[in-house]
Amino acid sequence: QGEKALDRPNILVVDDEHVIRFSLEESLKASGYSCRSCASGHEALRKVEEELFHILIVDLKLEDMEGTEVIRKVREYFPEMMAIVITGVPSVTNAVEALKAGAFDYIMKPLEPEDVLSRIKIGWEKHRNAVLVKQLLHSLQVANLEMEKANQRLNALSVTDNLTSLYNHRYIMDTLAVEYQKARQFQRKLSVMILDLDHFRAINDKYGHQVGDAVLVELGTFLKESARSIDIVGRYGGEEFCLILSEADGTKATVMGEKLRQAIAKRQFTPVDGVSINLTASMGISSLDEEGVDSVAVLLNHVDKALYEAKLRGRNRVVCWEEIKKKSESPRDKNVEAAVLDYERHAGKAAK
């Protein structure tokens, strides 16, 4: 009823005096308005339920109810409807009551046609403006909702890895910094695990990078499903994944890592139809309760070295930094440390 309703107002006249009601209705019709009339408040409420009216002209004193009561009931359902009160018993009190009920104007009898038409024009403009404002507010609410959804999507994309839909490296680093501070402040346990797929390059060489990507997606889903609700799982980079393990010391994190390693080794990965691949993974773990961990950088340095140790020991295994530290006095472990340092130097040169 939108544009058509706004182009031609529909008026309801309510007065229990037949002569006044009939005269006003005919006068409005002659002036080009669509108009209906009735003699009681209850009949007016029925008409409002059946037909859309934009302006209500109602006598202050009806036989079955007060005109102000009619206005209140109508405006409960149609707050944009403009109401004009007419009365043969004018008083300041009556005028105030009419305005409080929601009327925008108050006319004394006997009615002057030109005066009534002038008031109707004002009421009609008020109604149009009220409707247009309501439509504008609705449009703004819809636009704001769409903008909010778009911002939520952008925020999700900014912290999500494009391939696996896990958290990305930036989010993992930001979250680890926050979790580290919380664990230090409240003396809570915290561990970090980095998982690296063994011989992943061979999968890319044999099946192609699309299959390799599909393997990473399937593994990411598996890790997310295997983790606890309090764990943060993300893609660290390439074929490496990172798990931030809250409320887990080195021992518990190592047990969790071993269960995960075994589950990966037993699983048949089917990245695409007709291809079944067995995977193994090496994992390094570092914990907040280790000696010398006084920053996130040290924590990550430890976990990197633990992962490299797992690779040196033949892959498909879990190594905790604390385990390396305890064996640091043996000649073999000193060689391992030297190998790690040598690896880091070569890696640094390659990165440059």
Short mmCIF file of C-alpha atoms in Angstrom, two decimals:
data_model
loop_
_atom_site.label_atom_id
_atom_site.label_comp_id
_atom_site.label_asym_id
_atom_site.label_seq_id
_atom_site.Cartn_x
_atom_site.Cartn_y
_atom_site.Cartn_z
CA GLN A 1 0.00 0.00 0.00
CA GLY A 2 3.18 2.14 0.14
CA GLU A 3 3.25 4.78 -2.62
CA LYS A 4 -0.46 4.66 -3.39
CA ALA A 5 -1.31 5.17 0.29
CA LEU A 6 1.07 8.10 0.56
CA ASP A 7 -0.42 9.81 -2.53
CA ARG A 8 -4.03 9.70 -1.34
CA PRO A 9 -4.86 9.91 2.37
CA ASN A 10 -7.77 7.95 3.71
CA ILE A 11 -9.76 9.65 6.50
CA LEU A 12 -12.03 8.18 9.16
CA VAL A 13 -14.61 10.48 10.81
CA VAL A 14 -16.11 9.34 14.14
CA ASP A 15 -19.01 11.38 15.61
CA ASP A 16 -22.31 10.28 17.15
CA GLU A 17 -24.10 13.35 15.75
CA HIS A 18 -25.39 12.29 12.34
CA VAL A 19 -25.61 15.78 10.82
CA ILE A 20 -22.02 16.70 11.73
CA ARG A 21 -20.67 13.31 10.66
CA PHE A 22 -22.50 13.32 7.30
CA SER A 23 -21.69 16.98 6.57
CA LEU A 24 -17.96 16.51 7.33
CA GLU A 25 -17.72 13.30 5.29
CA GLU A 26 -19.34 14.89 2.22
CA SER A 27 -17.19 17.99 2.54
CA LEU A 28 -14.00 15.93 2.60
CA LYS A 29 -15.07 13.80 -0.35
CA ALA A 30 -15.89 16.93 -2.33
CA SER A 31 -12.36 18.14 -1.64
CA GLY A 32 -10.90 14.97 -3.13
CA TYR A 33 -10.25 12.93 -0.02
CA SER A 34 -11.19 9.31 0.49
CA CYS A 35 -13.38 9.26 3.58
CA ARG A 36 -15.40 6.88 5.76
CA SER A 37 -17.49 7.64 8.83
CA CYS A 38 -19.10 5.90 11.80
CA ALA A 39 -21.02 6.82 14.97
CA SER A 40 -19.22 4.93 17.76
CA GLY A 41 -15.78 4.15 19.09
CA HIS A 42 -16.21 0.39 18.80
CA GLU A 43 -17.31 0.67 15.18
CA ALA A 44 -14.29 2.88 14.50
CA LEU A 45 -11.95 0.23 15.93
CA ARG A 46 -13.55 -2.41 13.68
CA LYS A 47 -13.10 -0.22 10.61
CA VAL A 48 -9.46 0.43 11.47
CA GLU A 49 -8.86 -3.33 11.59
CA GLU A 50 -10.41 -3.73 8.12
CA GLU A 51 -9.01 -0.71 6.29
CA LEU A 52 -5.93 1.50 6.33
CA PHE A 53 -6.63 5.06 7.49
CA HIS A 54 -4.08 7.85 7.67
CA ILE A 55 -6.07 10.49 9.54
CA LEU A 56 -8.64 10.03 12.32
CA ILE A 57 -11.12 12.81 13.11
CA VAL A 58 -12.95 11.88 16.33
CA ASP A 59 -15.43 13.61 18.63
CA LEU A 60 -14.17 14.02 22.18
CA LYS A 61 -17.36 12.63 23.73
CA LEU A 62 -18.89 9.54 22.13
CA GLU A 63 -21.78 7.51 23.52
CA ASP A 64 -19.75 4.33 24.06
CA MET A 65 -16.29 5.71 24.92
CA GLU A 66 -14.12 8.78 25.09
CA GLY A 67 -12.57 10.00 21.87
CA THR A 68 -9.18 9.98 23.59
CA GLU A 69 -9.60 6.27 24.30
CA VAL A 70 -10.29 5.63 20.59
CA ILE A 71 -7.09 7.48 19.73
CA ARG A 72 -5.01 5.48 22.22
CA LYS A 73 -6.33 2.14 21.01
CA VAL A 74 -5.84 3.00 17.34
CA ARG A 75 -2.32 4.35 17.82
CA GLU A 76 -1.26 1.18 19.64
CA TYR A 77 -1.44 -0.56 16.27
CA PHE A 78 -0.93 2.40 13.89
CA PRO A 79 1.38 4.91 15.61
CA GLU A 80 1.77 6.94 12.39
CA MET A 81 -1.97 7.68 12.17
CA MET A 82 -2.68 11.38 12.76
CA ALA A 83 -5.63 12.18 15.04
CA ILE A 84 -7.72 15.35 15.24
CA VAL A 85 -10.15 15.84 18.13
CA ILE A 86 -13.38 17.81 17.59
CA THR A 87 -15.59 18.96 20.45
CA GLY A 88 -18.53 21.17 21.27
CA VAL A 89 -17.35 21.61 24.86
CA PRO A 90 -13.93 23.25 24.55
CA SER A 91 -11.67 23.59 27.57
CA VAL A 92 -7.98 23.68 28.32
CA THR A 93 -8.27 20.41 30.23
CA ASN A 94 -9.92 18.66 27.28
CA ALA A 95 -7.29 20.00 24.89
CA VAL A 96 -4.47 18.80 27.09
CA GLU A 97 -6.02 15.33 27.46
CA ALA A 98 -6.44 15.09 23.68
CA LEU A 99 -2.80 15.95 23.06
CA LYS A 100 -1.67 13.50 25.74
CA ALA A 101 -3.69 10.75 24.04
CA GLY A 102 -1.76 11.35 20.81
CA ALA A 103 -3.89 13.85 18.93
CA PHE A 104 -1.92 16.42 16.97
CA ASP A 105 -4.75 18.98 16.78
CA TYR A 106 -7.96 20.10 18.53
CA ILE A 107 -10.91 21.80 16.74
CA MET A 108 -13.95 23.40 18.31
CA LYS A 109 -17.49 23.04 16.95
CA PRO A 110 -19.17 24.38 14.90
CA LEU A 111 -16.70 23.26 12.26
CA GLU A 112 -15.53 25.57 9.49
CA PRO A 113 -14.80 23.52 6.32
CA GLU A 114 -11.78 25.61 5.35
CA ASP A 115 -10.33 25.30 8.85
CA VAL A 116 -10.81 21.54 8.89
CA LEU A 117 -9.18 21.18 5.46
CA SER A 118 -6.24 23.26 6.60
CA ARG A 119 -5.74 21.07 9.68
CA ILE A 120 -6.02 17.92 7.56
CA LYS A 121 -3.28 19.13 5.22
CA ILE A 122 -1.01 19.66 8.20
CA GLY A 123 -1.90 16.23 9.58
CA TRP A 124 -1.28 14.63 6.22
CA GLU A 125 2.20 16.14 6.00
CA LYS A 126 2.93 14.94 9.51
CA HIS A 127 1.78 11.44 8.58
CA ARG A 128 3.88 11.37 5.41
CA ASN A 129 6.91 12.55 7.31
CA ALA A 130 6.38 9.98 10.06
CA VAL A 131 6.11 7.17 7.49
CA LEU A 132 9.14 8.36 5.54
CA VAL A 133 11.19 8.64 8.73
CA LYS A 134 10.14 5.12 9.71
CA GLN A 135 11.13 3.80 6.28
CA LEU A 136 14.44 5.63 6.46
CA LEU A 137 15.18 4.24 9.91
CA HIS A 138 14.36 0.75 8.68
CA SER A 139 16.67 1.19 5.69
CA LEU A 140 19.43 2.42 7.99
CA GLN A 141 18.92 -0.54 10.32
CA VAL A 142 19.15 -2.96 7.39
CA ALA A 143 22.26 -1.19 6.08
CA ASN A 144 23.86 -1.23 9.53
CA LEU A 145 23.08 -4.92 9.91
CA GLU A 146 24.63 -5.69 6.53
CA MET A 147 27.67 -3.60 7.41
CA GLU A 148 28.01 -5.41 10.73
CA LYS A 149 27.84 -8.78 8.96
CA ALA A 150 30.42 -7.61 6.42
CA ASN A 151 32.73 -6.47 9.22
CA GLN A 152 32.33 -9.80 10.96
CA ARG A 153 33.26 -11.58 7.74
CA LEU A 154 36.29 -9.32 7.28
CA ASN A 155 37.38 -9.89 10.87
CA ALA A 156 37.03 -13.64 10.41
CA LEU A 157 39.05 -13.51 7.19
CA SER A 158 41.78 -11.47 8.86
CA VAL A 159 42.45 -14.22 11.42
CA THR A 160 41.70 -17.26 9.26
CA ASP A 161 44.07 -19.30 7.12
CA ASN A 162 42.75 -19.21 3.55
CA LEU A 163 43.46 -22.89 2.86
CA THR A 164 42.54 -24.78 6.04
CA SER A 165 40.08 -22.31 7.62
CA LEU A 166 42.01 -22.68 10.86
CA TYR A 167 43.46 -19.65 12.62
CA ASN A 168 46.35 -18.10 10.73
CA HIS A 169 49.91 -17.43 11.88
CA ARG A 170 49.17 -13.84 12.94
CA TYR A 171 46.25 -14.84 15.12
CA ILE A 172 48.26 -17.67 16.69
CA MET A 173 51.08 -15.28 17.59
CA ASP A 174 48.72 -12.64 18.97
CA THR A 175 46.79 -15.21 20.99
CA LEU A 176 49.94 -16.86 22.31
CA ALA A 177 51.14 -13.48 23.60
CA VAL A 178 47.85 -12.98 25.44
CA GLU A 179 47.75 -16.54 26.82
CA TYR A 180 51.37 -16.23 27.97
CA GLN A 181 50.60 -13.08 29.97
CA LYS A 182 47.46 -14.62 31.48
CA ALA A 183 49.31 -17.79 32.48
CA ARG A 184 52.11 -15.76 34.08
CA GLN A 185 49.74 -13.43 35.91
CA PHE A 186 47.45 -16.15 37.27
CA GLN A 187 50.12 -18.86 37.59
CA ARG A 188 48.44 -21.22 35.16
CA LYS A 189 49.90 -23.98 33.03
CA LEU A 190 50.54 -23.42 29.34
CA SER A 191 52.23 -25.41 26.59
CA VAL A 192 52.82 -24.95 22.87
CA MET A 193 52.98 -27.74 20.30
CA ILE A 194 54.16 -27.41 16.72
CA LEU A 195 53.33 -30.30 14.43
CA ASP A 196 55.14 -30.84 11.13
CA LEU A 197 54.10 -33.41 8.52
CA ASP A 198 56.89 -35.82 7.62
CA HIS A 199 58.03 -36.01 3.99
CA PHE A 200 55.24 -33.72 2.83
CA ARG A 201 57.24 -32.64 -0.20
CA ALA A 202 57.06 -36.22 -1.45
CA ILE A 203 53.26 -36.01 -1.45
CA ASN A 204 53.37 -32.84 -3.54
CA ASP A 205 55.88 -34.42 -5.92
CA LYS A 206 53.86 -37.61 -6.34
CA TYR A 207 50.28 -36.33 -6.40
CA GLY A 208 50.62 -32.62 -7.16
CA HIS A 209 50.10 -29.52 -5.06
CA GLN A 210 46.30 -29.64 -5.28
CA VAL A 211 46.27 -33.01 -3.54
CA GLY A 212 48.87 -31.72 -1.09
CA ASP A 213 46.61 -28.78 -0.26
CA ALA A 214 43.67 -31.15 0.20
CA VAL A 215 45.79 -33.19 2.64
CA LEU A 216 46.48 -30.06 4.69
CA VAL A 217 42.78 -29.20 4.74
CA GLU A 218 41.84 -32.70 5.92
CA LEU A 219 44.57 -32.71 8.55
CA GLY A 220 43.48 -29.25 9.76
CA THR A 221 39.92 -30.49 10.21
CA PHE A 222 41.19 -33.59 12.01
CA LEU A 223 43.32 -31.51 14.40
CA LYS A 224 40.42 -29.20 15.17
CA GLU A 225 38.13 -32.14 15.90
CA SER A 226 40.79 -33.86 18.05
CA ALA A 227 41.65 -30.81 20.17
CA ARG A 228 39.99 -29.85 23.42
CA SER A 229 37.52 -26.99 23.44
CA ILE A 230 40.06 -24.78 25.27
CA ASP A 231 42.88 -25.44 22.77
CA ILE A 232 43.75 -23.00 20.00
CA VAL A 233 44.58 -24.70 16.70
CA GLY A 234 46.11 -22.87 13.76
CA ARG A 235 48.27 -23.24 10.70
CA TYR A 236 51.76 -22.08 11.55
CA GLY A 237 52.98 -22.08 7.97
CA GLY A 238 53.47 -24.57 5.12
CA GLU A 239 52.83 -28.05 6.53
CA GLU A 240 53.31 -26.91 10.13
CA PHE A 241 50.45 -26.54 12.59
CA CYS A 242 50.47 -24.95 16.03
CA LEU A 243 48.40 -25.87 19.08
CA ILE A 244 48.24 -23.59 22.12
CA LEU A 245 47.43 -25.90 25.04
CA SER A 246 46.00 -24.10 28.05
CA GLU A 247 46.07 -25.82 31.44
CA ALA A 248 48.68 -28.32 30.24
CA ASP A 249 52.22 -28.70 31.55
CA GLY A 250 54.98 -30.42 29.60
CA THR A 251 54.03 -33.91 30.76
CA LYS A 252 50.35 -33.56 29.90
CA ALA A 253 51.14 -31.87 26.58
CA THR A 254 53.51 -34.71 25.67
CA VAL A 255 50.81 -37.30 26.40
CA MET A 256 48.34 -35.32 24.28
CA GLY A 257 50.91 -35.07 21.49
CA GLU A 258 51.62 -38.80 21.56
CA LYS A 259 47.92 -39.65 21.29
CA LEU A 260 47.62 -37.25 18.39
CA ARG A 261 50.71 -38.66 16.66
CA GLN A 262 49.37 -42.21 16.90
CA ALA A 263 45.94 -41.14 15.64
CA ILE A 264 47.51 -39.48 12.59
CA ALA A 265 49.69 -42.51 11.85
CA LYS A 266 46.68 -44.86 12.01
CA ARG A 267 44.40 -42.69 9.90
CA GLN A 268 43.86 -43.15 6.17
CA PHE A 269 43.73 -39.68 4.64
CA THR A 270 41.57 -39.43 1.51
CA PRO A 271 42.10 -35.90 0.19
CA VAL A 272 40.47 -36.71 -3.18
CA ASP A 273 38.50 -39.61 -4.59
CA GLY A 274 40.67 -42.59 -5.39
CA VAL A 275 43.66 -41.41 -3.36
CA SER A 276 44.46 -42.81 0.09
CA ILE A 277 47.53 -41.56 1.92
CA ASN A 278 49.21 -42.53 5.16
CA LEU A 279 50.85 -39.70 7.06
CA THR A 280 53.17 -39.32 10.00
CA ALA A 281 54.00 -36.19 11.93
CA SER A 282 56.80 -34.93 14.12
CA MET A 283 55.95 -32.73 17.09
CA GLY A 284 57.88 -30.38 19.31
CA ILE A 285 56.58 -29.19 22.67
CA SER A 286 57.61 -26.44 25.05
CA SER A 287 55.98 -25.39 28.31
CA LEU A 288 55.81 -22.35 30.51
CA ASP A 289 57.10 -24.30 33.52
CA GLU A 290 60.47 -24.95 31.85
CA GLU A 291 63.52 -23.27 33.31
CA GLY A 292 64.55 -20.13 31.50
CA VAL A 293 61.22 -19.44 29.76
CA ASP A 294 60.79 -15.74 30.41
CA SER A 295 59.17 -14.66 27.14
CA VAL A 296 57.12 -15.89 24.21
CA ALA A 297 60.26 -15.76 22.07
CA VAL A 298 62.07 -18.23 24.36
CA LEU A 299 59.01 -20.49 24.43
CA LEU A 300 58.91 -20.60 20.62
CA ASN A 301 62.68 -21.09 20.41
CA HIS A 302 62.37 -24.12 22.64
CA VAL A 303 59.51 -25.62 20.69
CA ASP A 304 61.38 -25.12 17.40
CA LYS A 305 64.42 -26.94 18.78
CA ALA A 306 62.23 -29.73 20.16
CA LEU A 307 60.64 -30.17 16.74
CA TYR A 308 64.02 -30.27 15.05
CA GLU A 309 65.17 -32.88 17.56
CA ALA A 310 62.12 -34.99 16.65
CA LYS A 311 63.21 -34.79 13.01
CA LEU A 312 66.78 -35.74 13.90
CA ARG A 313 65.58 -38.80 15.80
CA GLY A 314 63.91 -40.20 12.71
CA ARG A 315 60.59 -38.33 12.54
CA ASN A 316 57.14 -39.62 13.57
CA ARG A 317 57.73 -38.82 17.22
CA VAL A 318 57.02 -36.30 19.97
CA VAL A 319 59.83 -34.43 21.72
CA CYS A 320 59.49 -32.01 24.64
CA TRP A 321 62.16 -29.37 25.25
CA GLU A 322 62.46 -30.47 28.87
CA GLU A 323 63.50 -33.92 27.64
CA ILE A 324 66.31 -32.38 25.57
CA LYS A 325 67.47 -30.28 28.50
CA LYS A 326 67.68 -33.27 30.86
CA LYS A 327 69.92 -35.10 28.40
CA SER A 328 72.07 -32.10 27.60
CA GLU A 329 75.07 -33.55 29.45
CA SER A 330 75.41 -36.60 27.17
CA PRO A 331 77.83 -36.32 24.21
CA ARG A 332 75.06 -37.17 21.78
CA ASP A 333 72.88 -34.36 23.02
CA LYS A 334 75.72 -31.89 22.71
CA ASN A 335 76.06 -33.02 19.13
CA VAL A 336 72.35 -32.53 18.68
CA GLU A 337 72.63 -28.99 20.04
CA ALA A 338 75.47 -28.32 17.64
CA ALA A 339 73.40 -29.73 14.80
CA VAL A 340 70.46 -27.54 15.79
CA LEU A 341 72.64 -24.45 15.86
CA ASP A 342 74.15 -25.41 12.52
CA TYR A 343 70.67 -25.90 11.09
CA GLU A 344 69.58 -22.50 12.36
CA ARG A 345 72.61 -20.83 10.78
CA HIS A 346 71.89 -22.48 7.43
CA ALA A 347 68.19 -21.64 7.73
CA GLY A 348 69.05 -18.03 8.48
CA LYS A 349 71.30 -17.79 5.43
CA ALA A 350 68.62 -19.38 3.25
CA ALA A 351 66.00 -16.94 4.54
CA LYS A 352 68.27 -14.02 3.63
#
